[in-house]
Tab-separated table of C-alpha atoms in Angstrom:
chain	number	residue	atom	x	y	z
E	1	UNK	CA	-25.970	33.889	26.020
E	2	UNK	CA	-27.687	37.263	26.468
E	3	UNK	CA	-28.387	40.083	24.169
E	4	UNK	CA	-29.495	42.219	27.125
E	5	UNK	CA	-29.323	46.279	26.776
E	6	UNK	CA	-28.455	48.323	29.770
E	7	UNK	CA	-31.398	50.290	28.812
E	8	UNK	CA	-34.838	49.755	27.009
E	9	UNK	CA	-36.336	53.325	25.280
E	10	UNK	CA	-39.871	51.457	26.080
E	11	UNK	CA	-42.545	52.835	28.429
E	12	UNK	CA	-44.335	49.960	29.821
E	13	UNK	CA	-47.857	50.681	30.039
E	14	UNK	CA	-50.707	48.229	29.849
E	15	UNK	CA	-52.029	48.722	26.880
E	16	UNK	CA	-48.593	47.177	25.390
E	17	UNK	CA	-47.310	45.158	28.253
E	18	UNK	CA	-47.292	41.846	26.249
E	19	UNK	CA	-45.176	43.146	23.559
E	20	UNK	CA	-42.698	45.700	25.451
E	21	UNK	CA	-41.751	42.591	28.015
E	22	UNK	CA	-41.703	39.953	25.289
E	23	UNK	CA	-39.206	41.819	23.362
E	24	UNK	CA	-37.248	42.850	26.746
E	25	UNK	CA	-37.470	39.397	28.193
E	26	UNK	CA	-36.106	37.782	24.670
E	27	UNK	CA	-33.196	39.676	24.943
E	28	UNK	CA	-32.323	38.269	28.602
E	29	UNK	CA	-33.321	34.421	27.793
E	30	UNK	CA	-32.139	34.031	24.662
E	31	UNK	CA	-33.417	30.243	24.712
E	32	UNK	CA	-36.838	31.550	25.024
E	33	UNK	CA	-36.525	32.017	21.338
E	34	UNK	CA	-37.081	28.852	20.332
E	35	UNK	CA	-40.321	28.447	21.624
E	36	UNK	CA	-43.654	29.403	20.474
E	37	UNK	CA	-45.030	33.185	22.202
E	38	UNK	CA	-47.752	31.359	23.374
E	39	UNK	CA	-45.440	29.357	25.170
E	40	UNK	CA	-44.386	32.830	26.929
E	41	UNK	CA	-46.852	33.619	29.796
E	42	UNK	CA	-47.005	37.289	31.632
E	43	UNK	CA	-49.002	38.002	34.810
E	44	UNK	CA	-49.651	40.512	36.896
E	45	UNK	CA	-48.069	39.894	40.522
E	46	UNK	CA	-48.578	42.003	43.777
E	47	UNK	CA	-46.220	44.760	43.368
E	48	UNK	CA	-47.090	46.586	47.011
E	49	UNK	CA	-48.570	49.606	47.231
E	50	UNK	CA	-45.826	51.769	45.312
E	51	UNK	CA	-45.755	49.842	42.058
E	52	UNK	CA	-47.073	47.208	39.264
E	53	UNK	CA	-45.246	44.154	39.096
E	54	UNK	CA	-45.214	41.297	36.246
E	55	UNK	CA	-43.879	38.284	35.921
E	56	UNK	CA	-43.057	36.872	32.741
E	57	UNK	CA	-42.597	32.867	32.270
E	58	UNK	CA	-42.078	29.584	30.249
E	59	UNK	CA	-45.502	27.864	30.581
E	60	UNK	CA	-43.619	24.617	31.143
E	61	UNK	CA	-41.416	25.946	33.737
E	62	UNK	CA	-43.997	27.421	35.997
E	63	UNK	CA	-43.409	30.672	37.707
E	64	UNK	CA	-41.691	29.627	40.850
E	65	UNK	CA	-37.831	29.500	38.948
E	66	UNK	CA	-35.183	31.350	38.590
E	67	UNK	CA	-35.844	31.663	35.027
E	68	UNK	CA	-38.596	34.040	35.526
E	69	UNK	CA	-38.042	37.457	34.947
E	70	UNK	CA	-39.842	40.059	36.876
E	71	UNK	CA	-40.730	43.658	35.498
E	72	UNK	CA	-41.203	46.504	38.160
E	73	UNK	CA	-43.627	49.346	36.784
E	74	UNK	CA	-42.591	52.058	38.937
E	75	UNK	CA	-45.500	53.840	40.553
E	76	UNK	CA	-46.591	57.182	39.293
E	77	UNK	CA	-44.531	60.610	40.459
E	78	UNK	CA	-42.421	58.077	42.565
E	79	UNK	CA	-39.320	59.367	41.284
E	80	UNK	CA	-39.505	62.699	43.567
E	81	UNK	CA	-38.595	60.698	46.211
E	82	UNK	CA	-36.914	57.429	45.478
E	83	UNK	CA	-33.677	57.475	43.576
E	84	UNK	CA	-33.743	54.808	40.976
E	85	UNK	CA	-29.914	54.851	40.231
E	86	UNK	CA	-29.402	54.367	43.707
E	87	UNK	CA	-31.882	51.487	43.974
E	88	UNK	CA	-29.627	49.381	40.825
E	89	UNK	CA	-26.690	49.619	42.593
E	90	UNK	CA	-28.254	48.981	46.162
E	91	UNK	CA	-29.356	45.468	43.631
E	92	UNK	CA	-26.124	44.579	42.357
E	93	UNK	CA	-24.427	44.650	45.798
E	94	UNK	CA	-27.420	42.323	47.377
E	95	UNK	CA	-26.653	40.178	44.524
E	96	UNK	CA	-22.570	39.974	45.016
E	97	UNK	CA	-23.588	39.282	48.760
E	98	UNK	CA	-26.207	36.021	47.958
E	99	UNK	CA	-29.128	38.389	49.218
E	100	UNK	CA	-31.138	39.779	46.654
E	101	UNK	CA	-31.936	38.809	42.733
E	102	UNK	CA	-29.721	39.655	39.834
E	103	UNK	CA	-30.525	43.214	38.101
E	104	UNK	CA	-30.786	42.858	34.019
E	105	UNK	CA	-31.779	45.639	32.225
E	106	UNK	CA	-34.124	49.180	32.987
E	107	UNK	CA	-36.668	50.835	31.018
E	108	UNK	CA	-38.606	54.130	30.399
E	109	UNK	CA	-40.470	53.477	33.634
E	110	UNK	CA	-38.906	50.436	35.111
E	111	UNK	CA	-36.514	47.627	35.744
E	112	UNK	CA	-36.206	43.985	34.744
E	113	UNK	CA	-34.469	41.300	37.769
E	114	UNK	CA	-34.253	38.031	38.365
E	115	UNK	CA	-37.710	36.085	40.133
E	116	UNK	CA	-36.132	34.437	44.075
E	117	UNK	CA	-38.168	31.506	43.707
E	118	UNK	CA	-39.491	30.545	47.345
E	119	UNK	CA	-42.233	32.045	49.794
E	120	UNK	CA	-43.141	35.342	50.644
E	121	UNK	CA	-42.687	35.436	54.467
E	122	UNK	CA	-46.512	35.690	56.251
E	123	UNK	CA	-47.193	35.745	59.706
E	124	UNK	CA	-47.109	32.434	60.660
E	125	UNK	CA	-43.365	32.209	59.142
E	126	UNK	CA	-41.673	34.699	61.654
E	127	UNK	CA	-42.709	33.236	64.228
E	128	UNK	CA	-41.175	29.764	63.174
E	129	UNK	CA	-38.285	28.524	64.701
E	130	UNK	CA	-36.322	27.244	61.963
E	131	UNK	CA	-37.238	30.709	59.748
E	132	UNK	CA	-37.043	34.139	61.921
E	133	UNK	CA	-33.466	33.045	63.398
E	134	UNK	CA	-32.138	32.844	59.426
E	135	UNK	CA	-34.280	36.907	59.065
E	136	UNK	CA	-32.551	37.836	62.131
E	137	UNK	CA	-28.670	36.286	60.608
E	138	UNK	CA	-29.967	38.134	57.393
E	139	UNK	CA	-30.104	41.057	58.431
E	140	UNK	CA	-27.003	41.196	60.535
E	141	UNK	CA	-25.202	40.509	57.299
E	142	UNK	CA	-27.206	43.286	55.083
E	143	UNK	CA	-25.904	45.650	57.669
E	144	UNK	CA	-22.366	44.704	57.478
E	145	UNK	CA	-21.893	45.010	53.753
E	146	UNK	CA	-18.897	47.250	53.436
E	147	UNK	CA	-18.042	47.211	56.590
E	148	UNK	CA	-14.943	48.775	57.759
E	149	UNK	CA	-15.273	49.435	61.198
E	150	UNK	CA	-17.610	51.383	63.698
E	151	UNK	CA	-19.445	54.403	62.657
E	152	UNK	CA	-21.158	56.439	64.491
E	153	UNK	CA	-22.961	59.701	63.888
E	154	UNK	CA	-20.003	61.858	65.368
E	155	UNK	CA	-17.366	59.946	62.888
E	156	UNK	CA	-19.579	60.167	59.953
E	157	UNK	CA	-18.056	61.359	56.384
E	158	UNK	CA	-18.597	65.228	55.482
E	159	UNK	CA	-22.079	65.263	53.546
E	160	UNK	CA	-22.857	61.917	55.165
E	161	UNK	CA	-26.112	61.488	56.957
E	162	UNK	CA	-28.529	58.308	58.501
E	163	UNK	CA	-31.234	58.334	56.073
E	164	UNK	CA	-34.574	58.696	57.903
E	165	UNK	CA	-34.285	62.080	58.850
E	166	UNK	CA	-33.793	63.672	55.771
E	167	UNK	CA	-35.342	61.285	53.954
E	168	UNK	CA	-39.218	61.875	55.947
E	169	UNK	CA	-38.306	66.135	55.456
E	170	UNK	CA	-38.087	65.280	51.563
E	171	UNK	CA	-41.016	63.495	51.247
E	172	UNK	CA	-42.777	66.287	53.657
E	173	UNK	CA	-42.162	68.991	50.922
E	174	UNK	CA	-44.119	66.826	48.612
E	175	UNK	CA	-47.144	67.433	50.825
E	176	UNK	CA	-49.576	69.555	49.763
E	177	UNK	CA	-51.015	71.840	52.678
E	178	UNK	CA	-54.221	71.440	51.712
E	179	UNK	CA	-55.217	68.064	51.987
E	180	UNK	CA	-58.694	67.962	51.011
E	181	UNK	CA	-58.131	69.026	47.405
E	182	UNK	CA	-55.533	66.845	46.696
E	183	UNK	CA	-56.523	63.808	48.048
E	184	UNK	CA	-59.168	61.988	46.746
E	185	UNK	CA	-59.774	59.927	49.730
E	186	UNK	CA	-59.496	62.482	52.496
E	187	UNK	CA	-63.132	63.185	54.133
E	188	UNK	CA	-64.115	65.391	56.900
E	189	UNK	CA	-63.327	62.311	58.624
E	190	UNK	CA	-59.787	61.958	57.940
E	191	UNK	CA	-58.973	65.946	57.989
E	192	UNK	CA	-60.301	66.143	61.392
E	193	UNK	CA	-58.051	63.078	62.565
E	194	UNK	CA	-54.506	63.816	60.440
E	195	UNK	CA	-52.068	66.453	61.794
E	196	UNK	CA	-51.511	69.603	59.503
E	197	UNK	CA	-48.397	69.738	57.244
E	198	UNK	CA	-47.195	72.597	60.041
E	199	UNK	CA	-48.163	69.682	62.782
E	200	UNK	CA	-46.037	67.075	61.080
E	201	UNK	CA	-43.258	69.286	60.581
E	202	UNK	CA	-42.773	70.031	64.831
E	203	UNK	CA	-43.490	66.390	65.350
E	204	UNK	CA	-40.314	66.176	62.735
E	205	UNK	CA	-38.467	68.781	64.800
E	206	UNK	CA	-39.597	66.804	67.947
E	207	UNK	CA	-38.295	63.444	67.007
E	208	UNK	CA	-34.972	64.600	65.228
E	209	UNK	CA	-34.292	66.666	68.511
E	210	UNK	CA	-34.986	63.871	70.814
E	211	UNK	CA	-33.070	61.144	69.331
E	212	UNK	CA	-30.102	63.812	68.846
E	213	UNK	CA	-30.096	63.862	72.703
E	214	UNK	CA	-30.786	60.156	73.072
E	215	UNK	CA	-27.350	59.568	70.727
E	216	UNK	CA	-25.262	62.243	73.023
E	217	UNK	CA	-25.939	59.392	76.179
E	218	UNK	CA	-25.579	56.475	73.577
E	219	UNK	CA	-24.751	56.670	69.900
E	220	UNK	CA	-26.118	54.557	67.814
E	221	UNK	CA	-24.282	52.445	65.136
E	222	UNK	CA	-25.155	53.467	61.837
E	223	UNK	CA	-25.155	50.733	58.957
E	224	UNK	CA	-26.347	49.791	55.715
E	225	UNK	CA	-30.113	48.868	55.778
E	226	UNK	CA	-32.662	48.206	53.657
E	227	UNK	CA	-35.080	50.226	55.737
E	228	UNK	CA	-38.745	48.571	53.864
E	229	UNK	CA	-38.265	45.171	55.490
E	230	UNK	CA	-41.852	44.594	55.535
E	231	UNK	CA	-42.814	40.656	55.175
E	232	UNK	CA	-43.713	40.691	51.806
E	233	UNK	CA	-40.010	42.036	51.129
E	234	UNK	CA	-38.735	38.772	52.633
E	235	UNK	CA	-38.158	35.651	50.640
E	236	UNK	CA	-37.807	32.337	52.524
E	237	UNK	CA	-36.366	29.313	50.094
E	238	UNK	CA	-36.841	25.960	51.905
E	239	UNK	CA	-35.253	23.939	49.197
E	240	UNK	CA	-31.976	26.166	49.846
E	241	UNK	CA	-33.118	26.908	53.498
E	242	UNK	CA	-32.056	30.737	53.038
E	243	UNK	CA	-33.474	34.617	53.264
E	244	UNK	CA	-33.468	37.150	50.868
E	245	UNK	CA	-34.794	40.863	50.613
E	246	UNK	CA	-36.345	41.981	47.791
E	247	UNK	CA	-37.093	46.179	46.763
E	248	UNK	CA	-34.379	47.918	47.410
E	249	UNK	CA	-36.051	51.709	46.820
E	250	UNK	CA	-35.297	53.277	50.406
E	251	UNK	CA	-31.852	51.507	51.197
E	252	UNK	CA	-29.143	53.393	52.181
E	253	UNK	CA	-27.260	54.087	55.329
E	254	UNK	CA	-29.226	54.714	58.636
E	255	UNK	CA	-28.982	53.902	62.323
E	256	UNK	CA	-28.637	50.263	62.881
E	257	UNK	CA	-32.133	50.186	65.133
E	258	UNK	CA	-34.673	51.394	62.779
E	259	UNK	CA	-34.356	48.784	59.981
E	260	UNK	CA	-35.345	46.618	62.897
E	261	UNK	CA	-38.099	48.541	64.198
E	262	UNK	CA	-39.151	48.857	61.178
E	263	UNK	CA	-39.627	45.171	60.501
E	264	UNK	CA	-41.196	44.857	63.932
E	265	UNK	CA	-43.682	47.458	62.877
E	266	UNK	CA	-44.734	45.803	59.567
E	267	UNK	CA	-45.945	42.067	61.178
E	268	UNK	CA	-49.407	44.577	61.377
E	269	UNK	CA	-49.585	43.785	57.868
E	270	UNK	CA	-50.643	46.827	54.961
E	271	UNK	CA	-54.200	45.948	53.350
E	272	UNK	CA	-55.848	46.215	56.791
E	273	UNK	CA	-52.959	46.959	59.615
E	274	UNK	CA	-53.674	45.126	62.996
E	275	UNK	CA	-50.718	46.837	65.650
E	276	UNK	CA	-52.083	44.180	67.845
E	277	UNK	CA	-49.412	41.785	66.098
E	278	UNK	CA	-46.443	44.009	67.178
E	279	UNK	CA	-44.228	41.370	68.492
E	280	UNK	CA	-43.836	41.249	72.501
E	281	UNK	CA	-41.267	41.729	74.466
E	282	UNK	CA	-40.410	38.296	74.804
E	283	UNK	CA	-40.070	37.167	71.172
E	284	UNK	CA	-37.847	40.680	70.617
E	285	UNK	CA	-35.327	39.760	72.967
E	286	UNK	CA	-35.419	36.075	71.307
E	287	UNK	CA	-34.944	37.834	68.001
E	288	UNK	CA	-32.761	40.910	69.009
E	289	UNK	CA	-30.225	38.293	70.876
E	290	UNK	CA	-30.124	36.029	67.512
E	291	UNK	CA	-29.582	39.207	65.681
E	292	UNK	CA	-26.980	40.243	67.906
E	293	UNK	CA	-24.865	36.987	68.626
E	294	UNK	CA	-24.701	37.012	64.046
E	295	UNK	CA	-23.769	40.884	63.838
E	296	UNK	CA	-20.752	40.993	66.938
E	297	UNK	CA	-19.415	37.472	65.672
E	298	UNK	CA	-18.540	38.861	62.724
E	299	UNK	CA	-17.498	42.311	64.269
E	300	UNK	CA	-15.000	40.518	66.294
E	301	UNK	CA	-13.677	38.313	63.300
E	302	UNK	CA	-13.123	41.531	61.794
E	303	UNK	CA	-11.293	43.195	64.630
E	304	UNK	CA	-9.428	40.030	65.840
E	305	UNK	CA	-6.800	41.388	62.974
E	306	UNK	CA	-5.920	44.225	64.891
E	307	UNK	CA	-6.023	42.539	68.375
E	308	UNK	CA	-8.731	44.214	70.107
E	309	UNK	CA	-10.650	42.533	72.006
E	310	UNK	CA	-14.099	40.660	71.077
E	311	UNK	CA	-17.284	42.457	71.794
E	312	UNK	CA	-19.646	40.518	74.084
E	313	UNK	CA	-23.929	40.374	74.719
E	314	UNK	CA	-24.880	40.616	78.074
E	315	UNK	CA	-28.140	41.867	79.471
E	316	UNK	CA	-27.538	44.848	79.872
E	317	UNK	CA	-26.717	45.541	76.535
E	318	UNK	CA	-29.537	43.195	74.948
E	319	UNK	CA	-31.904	45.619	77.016
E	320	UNK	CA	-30.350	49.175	75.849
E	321	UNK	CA	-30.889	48.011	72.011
E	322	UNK	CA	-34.817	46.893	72.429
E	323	UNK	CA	-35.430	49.875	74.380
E	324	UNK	CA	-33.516	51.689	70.869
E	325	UNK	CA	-35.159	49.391	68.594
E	326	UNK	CA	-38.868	50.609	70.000
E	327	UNK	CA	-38.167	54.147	70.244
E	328	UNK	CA	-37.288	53.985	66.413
E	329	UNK	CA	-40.557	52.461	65.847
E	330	UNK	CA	-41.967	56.094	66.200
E	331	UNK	CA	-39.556	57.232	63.371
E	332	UNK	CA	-40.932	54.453	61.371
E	333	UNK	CA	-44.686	54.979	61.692
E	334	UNK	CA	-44.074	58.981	60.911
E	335	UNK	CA	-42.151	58.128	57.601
E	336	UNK	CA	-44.594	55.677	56.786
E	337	UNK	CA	-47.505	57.913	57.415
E	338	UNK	CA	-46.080	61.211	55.934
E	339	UNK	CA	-45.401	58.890	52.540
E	340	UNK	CA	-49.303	57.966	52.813
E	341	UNK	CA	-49.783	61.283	52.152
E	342	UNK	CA	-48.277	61.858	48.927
E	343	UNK	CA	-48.974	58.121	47.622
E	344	UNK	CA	-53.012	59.590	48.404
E	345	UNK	CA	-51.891	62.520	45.886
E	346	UNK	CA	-50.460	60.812	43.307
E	347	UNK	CA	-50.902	56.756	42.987
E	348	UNK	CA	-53.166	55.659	40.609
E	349	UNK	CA	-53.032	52.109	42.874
E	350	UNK	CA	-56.218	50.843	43.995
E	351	UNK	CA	-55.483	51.351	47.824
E	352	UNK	CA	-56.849	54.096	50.359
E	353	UNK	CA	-53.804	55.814	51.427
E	354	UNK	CA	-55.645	58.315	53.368
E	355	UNK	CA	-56.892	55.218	55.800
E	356	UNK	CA	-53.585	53.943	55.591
E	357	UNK	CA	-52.133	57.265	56.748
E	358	UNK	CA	-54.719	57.777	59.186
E	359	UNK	CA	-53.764	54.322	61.116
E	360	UNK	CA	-49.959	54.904	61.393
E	361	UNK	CA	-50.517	58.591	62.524
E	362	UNK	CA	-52.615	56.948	65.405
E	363	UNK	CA	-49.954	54.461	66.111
E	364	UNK	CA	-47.131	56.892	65.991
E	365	UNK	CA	-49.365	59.328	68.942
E	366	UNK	CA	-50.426	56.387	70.688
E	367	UNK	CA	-46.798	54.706	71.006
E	368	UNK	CA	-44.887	57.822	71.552
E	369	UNK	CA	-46.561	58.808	74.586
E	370	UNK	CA	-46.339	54.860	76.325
E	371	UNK	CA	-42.393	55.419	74.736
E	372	UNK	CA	-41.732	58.523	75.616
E	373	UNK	CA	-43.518	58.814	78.895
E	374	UNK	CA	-45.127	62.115	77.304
């Protein structure tokens, strides 16, 4: 039994993080009651590099359990470019689906889920044998919730739009033009090596252009995607051999291409990014087949209804989607750099944006001209 709100008036902060998740978290596990507060253990968890995370526990249950509750601090100013509504409901569809925790309650600054008791997925995991097939399934079925069909960008709905375009020009506003006195990181250094705002918005222009030309020869299928897929937003369960994502803050519909790219991109890894571990060709066609074999089978289930006929993976079409799939890693390493920007102006996290930046602007030039043949 639960005596949950749907909303806490509480500002977590952590001068009274004990007491604002104890009361929130008594509430949810109502059993909890019994026990002593000592009994009640919170502890700060990595959240990323957007926001504070906590987990709150029975002692004698540990902290790998569904029991646990987990309380997301939202970062600070985060809410000019994330919609938080939008993230809750993105939660409660992952969970009707089996892919994501349950969602329990919000606060002032925050939200309260369910723990996915299992491992964060590391290097060594995707390229396992028994694990990066299941991420490759998992993702074919995150981007056929609410499926209905095909859509591409000419058949969109009025006011509908693939999120990364629009999504990198809103979080451009937020940039300050100059850099220098609202960045506490940025050096002489860094404002020698990262483009101007005016820079960033023609390579904008550039990209959007370009892949509106690319989609006139070949449209690309637009889905739902979860569009952050980095590893530590992938939980492996071996006891219930299964994968689930985890952060939900950028999902939303976008072309089918770039949530992969996007993972593809993050095996570099965030505290100190090595682009050496971008995956080869090889092990993309390995993945990109598994991926594709999950996402047509269950295309053609759909569309056996109304006779048409199935939808097969040859080579040539294995081939057009990597060579897609890598020409939306540029889109990727913009975004991601671009949001580097205004993290370095606002986050109070203990992480140099500015470096950060400064390494996915290089990977973005240096990949778009072997890409691009520029």
């Amino acid at each position: 039994m639960s005596d949950v709100k749907t909303e806490y008036n509480i500002e977590i902060t952590s001068e009274n993080l004990r007491d604002s998740v104890i009361r929130v978290a008594l509430d949810i596990r109502t059993e909890w009651r019994k026990h002593s507060q000592d009994d009640i253990k919170i502890r700060y968890m990595n959240g990323g590099v957007t926001n504070r995370l906590a987990s709150c526990y029975l002692k004698q249950n540990g902290i790998n359990t569904n029991d646990t509750l987990l309380f997301r601090i939202y970062g600070k100013n985060t809410e000019h470019f994330i919609s938080r509504e939008d993230e809750i409901e993105t939660m409660k569809i992952m969970k009707q689906v089996n892919l994501g925790p349950e969602y329990y309650t919000k606060f002032s600054n925050g939200i309260c889920y369910e723990f996915l008791p299992g491992k964060i997925i590391d290097m060594n995991m995707v390229y396992d044998e028994r694990i990066y097939p299941k991420i490759a399934r998992a993702f074919a079925s995150l981007h056929l919730i609410n499926f209905n069909g095909f859509v591409l960008h000419s058949n969109l709905e009025p006011g509908q739009s693939p999120f990364i375009f629009p999504k990198i020009r809103e979080i451009l506003n937020l940039v300050h033009d100059d850099y220098k006195s609202h960045m506490s990181h940025m050096t002489d250094y860094f404002l020698d090596k990262i483009p101007s705002k005016l820079k960033l918005l023609n390579e904008v222009n550039f990209l959007e252009n370009y892949f509106e030309k690319l989609h006139q020869e070949h449209e690309s299928i637009i889905v739902f995607s979860h569009n952050d897929l980095l590893l530590g937003n992938i939980i492996y369960n071996e006891k219930e051999n299964s994968v689930k994502f985890i952060d939900y803050e950028y999902a939303g519909i976008n072309f089918q291409a770039y949530d992969i790219a996007n993972h593809f991109n993050e095996f570099a890894g965030v505290e100190n990014p090595d682009y050496s571990k971008f995956p080869t060709k090889e092990y993309q066609l390995k993945w990109l087949k598994i991926y594709l074999e999950e996402f047509y089978s269950k295309i053609n289930n759909f569309y056996s209804r109304q006779s048409a006929h199935p939808i097969s993976i040859d080579e040539e079409r294995l081939n057009q989607f990597l060579d897609e799939v890598n020409k939306f890693t540029l889109t990727s390493h913009l975004m991601w750099a671009i949001w580097s920007l205004v993290q370095a102006q606002n986050s109070d996290l203990d992480f140099d944006f500015v470096n950060y930046g400064h390494q996915r602007f290089s990977e973005y030039f240096k990949r778009k001209s072997q890409l691009l043949n520029l």
